[in-house]
Amino acid sequence: LDIVRRNVDKSIYKSILSEMNNYMNRGGSFITLPVDDRVNMVSMLEKYGIYFDLQSDTLWEQAIRNTSRSLLLQNVINQNYVTVMIDLVHTYGPYIVINQDIAIAHAQPTDGANQLGLAMSIYPNGLKIGNHTVRILFVLSAIDQSAHLRIMKDIISLNENSETMEKMINSKSALEALDIIKTIKTEDNM
């Protein structure tokens, strides 16, 4: 793996690592390849993007589709994953809303998650999901039940820092929002 790491792009290396882990562990836990512990909310958003939607009438279904776009384009998820995320909210209600500001759309790994990924949309004017209005929508893709825990911890840190969240929501660009997120105390910079 060190030879591969030296000779391919970082994202290709991570993809190869993930595929090898999946292949080697199909029948149960057989081998565990090293995991890049630098994967966190910031690294995911740098790769898959932060989007702004200044409309106040965007439907939540379209919001999930829009936020999923970069994950689809980079083959992190497939179209079925997007369909299932939307269907789950139709079936179970707005369970993706975790508080007054944040919603996290997701589905099961078997629904079409090809690798770990996270994209975010900011709705300064609010996004209505059922009886709730949020201002941040994450779309999360995880290939197993534990790969995303680091990212979830970072999202919780973001949620606990209301002043920084306000600055991020009121920022003027994705780059500015990302810089603001980087100031939050997460597991990486504690």
mmCIF file of N, CA and C in Angstrom, residues 79-127:
data_model
loop_
_atom_site.group_PDB
_atom_site.id
_atom_site.type_symbol
_atom_site.label_atom_id
_atom_site.label_comp_id
_atom_site.label_asym_id
_atom_site.label_seq_id
_atom_site.Cartn_x
_atom_site.Cartn_y
_atom_site.Cartn_z
ATOM 1 N N GLN A 79 -27.583 7.342 -7.779
ATOM 2 C CA GLN A 79 -28.895 7.990 -7.799
ATOM 3 C C GLN A 79 -29.886 7.303 -6.861
ATOM 4 N N ASN A 80 -29.763 5.994 -6.701
ATOM 5 C CA ASN A 80 -30.658 5.289 -5.786
ATOM 6 C C ASN A 80 -30.529 5.821 -4.360
ATOM 7 N N TYR A 81 -29.321 6.162 -3.948
ATOM 8 C CA TYR A 81 -29.085 6.694 -2.600
ATOM 9 C C TYR A 81 -29.891 7.978 -2.397
ATOM 10 N N VAL A 82 -29.899 8.846 -3.386
ATOM 11 C CA VAL A 82 -30.654 10.102 -3.311
ATOM 12 C C VAL A 82 -32.147 9.805 -3.221
ATOM 13 N N THR A 83 -32.623 8.896 -4.056
ATOM 14 C CA THR A 83 -34.036 8.521 -4.046
ATOM 15 C C THR A 83 -34.447 7.960 -2.691
ATOM 16 N N VAL A 84 -33.612 7.092 -2.120
ATOM 17 C CA VAL A 84 -33.924 6.483 -0.825
ATOM 18 C C VAL A 84 -33.941 7.540 0.281
ATOM 19 N N MET A 85 -32.995 8.487 0.273
ATOM 20 C CA MET A 85 -32.999 9.544 1.292
ATOM 21 C C MET A 85 -34.332 10.297 1.283
ATOM 22 N N ILE A 86 -34.803 10.639 0.098
ATOM 23 C CA ILE A 86 -36.065 11.377 -0.035
ATOM 24 C C ILE A 86 -37.241 10.495 0.386
ATOM 25 N N ASP A 87 -37.245 9.241 -0.067
ATOM 26 C CA ASP A 87 -38.330 8.307 0.289
ATOM 27 C C ASP A 87 -38.418 8.079 1.794
ATOM 28 N N LEU A 88 -37.268 8.016 2.468
ATOM 29 C CA LEU A 88 -37.264 7.796 3.918
ATOM 30 C C LEU A 88 -37.945 8.947 4.662
ATOM 31 N N VAL A 89 -37.717 10.170 4.218
ATOM 32 C CA VAL A 89 -38.378 11.312 4.857
ATOM 33 C C VAL A 89 -39.876 11.277 4.571
ATOM 34 N N HIS A 90 -40.258 10.896 3.353
ATOM 35 C CA HIS A 90 -41.684 10.752 3.054
ATOM 36 C C HIS A 90 -42.324 9.677 3.930
ATOM 37 N N THR A 91 -41.591 8.605 4.197
ATOM 38 C CA THR A 91 -42.115 7.487 4.988
ATOM 39 C C THR A 91 -42.136 7.787 6.488
ATOM 40 N N TYR A 92 -41.039 8.318 7.019
ATOM 41 C CA TYR A 92 -40.884 8.468 8.471
ATOM 42 C C TYR A 92 -41.013 9.892 8.982
ATOM 43 N N GLY A 93 -41.241 10.837 8.099
ATOM 44 C CA GLY A 93 -41.328 12.226 8.523
ATOM 45 C C GLY A 93 -39.943 12.847 8.593
ATOM 46 N N PRO A 94 -39.845 14.043 9.150
ATOM 47 C CA PRO A 94 -38.588 14.797 9.121
ATOM 48 C C PRO A 94 -37.562 14.332 10.161
ATOM 49 N N TYR A 95 -37.292 13.036 10.199
ATOM 50 C CA TYR A 95 -36.336 12.493 11.170
ATOM 51 C C TYR A 95 -34.917 13.017 10.927
ATOM 52 N N ILE A 96 -34.652 13.556 9.752
ATOM 53 C CA ILE A 96 -33.313 14.059 9.434
ATOM 54 C C ILE A 96 -33.014 15.379 10.145
ATOM 55 N N VAL A 97 -34.051 16.044 10.665
ATOM 56 C CA VAL A 97 -33.865 17.310 11.380
ATOM 57 C C VAL A 97 -33.358 16.981 12.778
ATOM 58 N N ILE A 98 -32.133 17.451 13.086
ATOM 59 C CA ILE A 98 -31.585 17.127 14.412
ATOM 60 C C ILE A 98 -31.741 18.271 15.407
ATOM 61 N N ASN A 99 -31.980 19.473 14.918
ATOM 62 C CA ASN A 99 -32.286 20.611 15.792
ATOM 63 C C ASN A 99 -32.866 21.744 14.944
ATOM 64 N N GLN A 100 -33.018 22.917 15.527
ATOM 65 C CA GLN A 100 -33.663 24.021 14.827
ATOM 66 C C GLN A 100 -32.848 24.552 13.648
ATOM 67 N N ASP A 101 -31.591 24.164 13.513
ATOM 68 C CA ASP A 101 -30.766 24.677 12.423
ATOM 69 C C ASP A 101 -30.224 23.628 11.466
ATOM 70 N N ILE A 102 -30.118 22.377 11.895
ATOM 71 C CA ILE A 102 -29.384 21.380 11.119
ATOM 72 C C ILE A 102 -30.243 20.158 10.788
ATOM 73 N N ALA A 103 -30.113 19.706 9.529
ATOM 74 C CA ALA A 103 -30.683 18.433 9.095
ATOM 75 C C ALA A 103 -29.573 17.636 8.416
ATOM 76 N N ILE A 104 -29.598 16.314 8.614
ATOM 77 C CA ILE A 104 -28.596 15.436 8.001
ATOM 78 C C ILE A 104 -29.337 14.348 7.231
ATOM 79 N N ALA A 105 -29.334 14.464 5.908
ATOM 80 C CA ALA A 105 -29.954 13.451 5.056
ATOM 81 C C ALA A 105 -28.954 12.323 4.837
ATOM 82 N N HIS A 106 -29.439 11.098 4.921
ATOM 83 C CA HIS A 106 -28.587 9.927 4.761
ATOM 84 C C HIS A 106 -29.456 8.710 4.499
ATOM 85 N N ALA A 107 -28.819 7.630 4.089
ATOM 86 C CA ALA A 107 -29.500 6.347 3.899
ATOM 87 C C ALA A 107 -28.524 5.259 4.344
ATOM 88 N N GLN A 108 -28.905 4.029 4.152
ATOM 89 C CA GLN A 108 -28.046 2.906 4.524
ATOM 90 C C GLN A 108 -26.923 2.735 3.499
ATOM 91 N N PRO A 109 -25.775 2.228 3.911
ATOM 92 C CA PRO A 109 -24.684 1.991 2.960
ATOM 93 C C PRO A 109 -25.114 1.154 1.754
ATOM 94 N N THR A 110 -25.983 0.181 1.980
ATOM 95 C CA THR A 110 -26.423 -0.697 0.899
ATOM 96 C C THR A 110 -27.379 -0.021 -0.087
ATOM 97 N N ASP A 111 -27.799 1.200 0.220
ATOM 98 C CA ASP A 111 -28.706 1.924 -0.669
ATOM 99 C C ASP A 111 -27.972 2.643 -1.801
ATOM 100 N N GLY A 112 -26.651 2.538 -1.826
ATOM 101 C CA GLY A 112 -25.905 3.159 -2.922
ATOM 102 C C GLY A 112 -24.763 4.047 -2.483
ATOM 103 N N ALA A 113 -24.216 3.799 -1.291
ATOM 104 C CA ALA A 113 -23.037 4.546 -0.832
ATOM 105 C C ALA A 113 -21.792 3.814 -1.310
ATOM 106 N N ASN A 114 -20.947 4.494 -2.063
ATOM 107 C CA ASN A 114 -19.724 3.889 -2.574
ATOM 108 C C ASN A 114 -18.504 4.225 -1.729
ATOM 109 N N GLN A 115 -18.574 5.347 -1.020
ATOM 110 C CA GLN A 115 -17.480 5.743 -0.128
ATOM 111 C C GLN A 115 -17.984 6.817 0.818
ATOM 112 N N LEU A 116 -17.146 7.154 1.778
ATOM 113 C CA LEU A 116 -17.479 8.177 2.757
ATOM 114 C C LEU A 116 -17.510 9.535 2.072
ATOM 115 N N GLY A 117 -18.547 10.307 2.342
ATOM 116 C CA GLY A 117 -18.647 11.633 1.756
ATOM 117 C C GLY A 117 -19.604 12.517 2.540
ATOM 118 N N LEU A 118 -19.396 13.820 2.432
ATOM 119 C CA LEU A 118 -20.248 14.794 3.102
ATOM 120 C C LEU A 118 -20.279 16.062 2.268
ATOM 121 N N ALA A 119 -21.478 16.544 1.990
ATOM 122 C CA ALA A 119 -21.663 17.835 1.328
ATOM 123 C C ALA A 119 -22.644 18.631 2.178
ATOM 124 N N MET A 120 -22.604 19.957 2.027
ATOM 125 C CA MET A 120 -23.438 20.812 2.864
ATOM 126 C C MET A 120 -24.036 21.928 2.027
ATOM 127 N N SER A 121 -25.280 22.264 2.345
ATOM 128 C CA SER A 121 -25.921 23.445 1.778
ATOM 129 C C SER A 121 -26.344 24.351 2.918
ATOM 130 N N ILE A 122 -26.202 25.649 2.679
ATOM 131 C CA ILE A 122 -26.598 26.652 3.657
ATOM 132 C C ILE A 122 -27.801 27.406 3.097
ATOM 133 N N TYR A 123 -28.836 27.506 3.909
ATOM 134 C CA TYR A 123 -30.069 28.200 3.552
ATOM 135 C C TYR A 123 -30.277 29.350 4.536
ATOM 136 N N PRO A 124 -29.667 30.517 4.279
ATOM 137 C CA PRO A 124 -29.783 31.634 5.229
ATOM 138 C C PRO A 124 -31.238 32.037 5.499
ATOM 139 N N ASN A 125 -32.107 31.852 4.504
ATOM 140 C CA ASN A 125 -33.522 32.205 4.656
ATOM 141 C C ASN A 125 -34.370 31.034 5.127
ATOM 142 N N GLY A 126 -33.759 29.909 5.391
ATOM 143 C CA GLY A 126 -34.458 28.746 5.918
ATOM 144 C C GLY A 126 -34.897 27.767 4.850
ATOM 145 N N LEU A 127 -34.931 26.505 5.240
ATOM 146 C CA LEU A 127 -35.415 25.404 4.408
ATOM 147 C C LEU A 127 -36.458 24.668 5.221
#
